[in-house]
Tab-separated table of C-alpha atoms in Angstrom:
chain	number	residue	atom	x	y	z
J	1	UNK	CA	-7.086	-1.159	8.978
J	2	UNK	CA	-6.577	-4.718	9.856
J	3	UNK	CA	-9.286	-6.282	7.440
J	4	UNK	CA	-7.387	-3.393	4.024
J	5	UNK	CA	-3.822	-4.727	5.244
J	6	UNK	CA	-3.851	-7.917	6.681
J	7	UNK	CA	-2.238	-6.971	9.932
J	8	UNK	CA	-2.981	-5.107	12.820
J	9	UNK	CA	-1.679	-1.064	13.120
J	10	UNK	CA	-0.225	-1.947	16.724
J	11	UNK	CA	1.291	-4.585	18.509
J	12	UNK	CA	1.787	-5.288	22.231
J	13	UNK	CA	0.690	-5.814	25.870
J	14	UNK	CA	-3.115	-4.913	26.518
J	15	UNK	CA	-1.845	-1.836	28.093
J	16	UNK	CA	0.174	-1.374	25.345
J	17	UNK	CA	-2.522	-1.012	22.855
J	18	UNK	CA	-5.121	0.797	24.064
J	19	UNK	CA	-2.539	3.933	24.935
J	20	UNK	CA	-1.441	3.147	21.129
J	21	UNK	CA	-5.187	3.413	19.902
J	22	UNK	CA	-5.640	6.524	22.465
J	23	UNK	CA	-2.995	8.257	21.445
J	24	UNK	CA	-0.935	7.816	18.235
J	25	UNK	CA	-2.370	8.458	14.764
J	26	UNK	CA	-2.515	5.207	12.678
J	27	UNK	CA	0.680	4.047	10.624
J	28	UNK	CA	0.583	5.168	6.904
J	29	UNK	CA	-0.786	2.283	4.488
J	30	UNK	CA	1.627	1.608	2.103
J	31	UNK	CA	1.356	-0.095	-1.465
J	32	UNK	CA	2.784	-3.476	0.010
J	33	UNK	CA	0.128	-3.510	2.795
J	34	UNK	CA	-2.473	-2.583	1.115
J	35	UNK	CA	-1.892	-5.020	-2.123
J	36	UNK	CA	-1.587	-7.813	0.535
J	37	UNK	CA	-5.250	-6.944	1.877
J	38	UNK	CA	-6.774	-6.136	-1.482
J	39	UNK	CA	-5.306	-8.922	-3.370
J	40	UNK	CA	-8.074	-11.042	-3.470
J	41	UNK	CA	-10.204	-8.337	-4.633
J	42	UNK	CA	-8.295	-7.167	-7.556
J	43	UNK	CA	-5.403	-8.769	-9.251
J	44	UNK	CA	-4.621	-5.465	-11.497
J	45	UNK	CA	-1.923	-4.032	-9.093
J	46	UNK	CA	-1.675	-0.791	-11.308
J	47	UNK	CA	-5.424	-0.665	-9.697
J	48	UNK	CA	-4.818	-1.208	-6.003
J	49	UNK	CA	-2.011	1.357	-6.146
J	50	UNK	CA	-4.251	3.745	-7.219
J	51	UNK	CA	-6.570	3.317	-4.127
J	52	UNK	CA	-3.518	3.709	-1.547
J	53	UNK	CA	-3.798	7.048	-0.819
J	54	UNK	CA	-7.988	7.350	-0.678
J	55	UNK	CA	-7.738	4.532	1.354
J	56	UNK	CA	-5.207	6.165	3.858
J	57	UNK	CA	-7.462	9.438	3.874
J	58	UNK	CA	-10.870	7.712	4.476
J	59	UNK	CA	-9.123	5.362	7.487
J	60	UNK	CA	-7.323	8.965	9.153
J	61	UNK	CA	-11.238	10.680	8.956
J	62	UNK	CA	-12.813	7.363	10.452
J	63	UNK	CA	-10.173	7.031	12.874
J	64	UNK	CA	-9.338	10.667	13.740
J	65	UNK	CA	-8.437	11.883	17.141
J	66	UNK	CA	-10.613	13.743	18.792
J	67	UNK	CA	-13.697	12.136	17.278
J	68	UNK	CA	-15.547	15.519	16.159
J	69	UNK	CA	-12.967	15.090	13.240
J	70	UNK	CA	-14.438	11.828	11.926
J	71	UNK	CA	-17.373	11.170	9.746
J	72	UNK	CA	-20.345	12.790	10.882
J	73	UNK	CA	-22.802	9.951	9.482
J	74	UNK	CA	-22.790	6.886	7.147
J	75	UNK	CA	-23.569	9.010	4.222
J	76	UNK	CA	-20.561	10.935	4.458
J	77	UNK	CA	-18.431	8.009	5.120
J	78	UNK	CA	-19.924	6.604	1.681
J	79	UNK	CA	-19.085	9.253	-0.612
């Protein structure tokens, strides 16, 4: 999330952060955040807006809560 947005999905105290990561799905990746991380990728924003919502969909299966409800395996993270 960090590295596609160029900031982190929670803030706060140690504490703080792990109950976030525990327990509350991860904040929706808009076209602003995600054209900040992608930038120097892809200058074309008609492009990056395009990848928005794969991108949110791949991060909510590789991040999903419980974890039986993430990718299985590499391959099916790749495809």
């Amino acid at each position: 999330y960090e590295i596609l947005t160029g900031t982190p999905p929670f803030h706060g105290d140690t504490h703080s952060l792990l109950f976030q990561q525990t327990n509350k799905p991860l904040p929706d990746i808009t076209y602003k955040l995600i054209s900040k991380g992608l930038n120097s990728i892809s200058k074309k924003e008609e492009k990056v807006f395009q990848y928005v919502g794969e991108i949110q969909k791949i991060l909510e299966i590789a991040c999903a809560k419980p974890k039986n409800n993430r990718f299985k395996t590499v391959q099916d993270f790749s495809y």
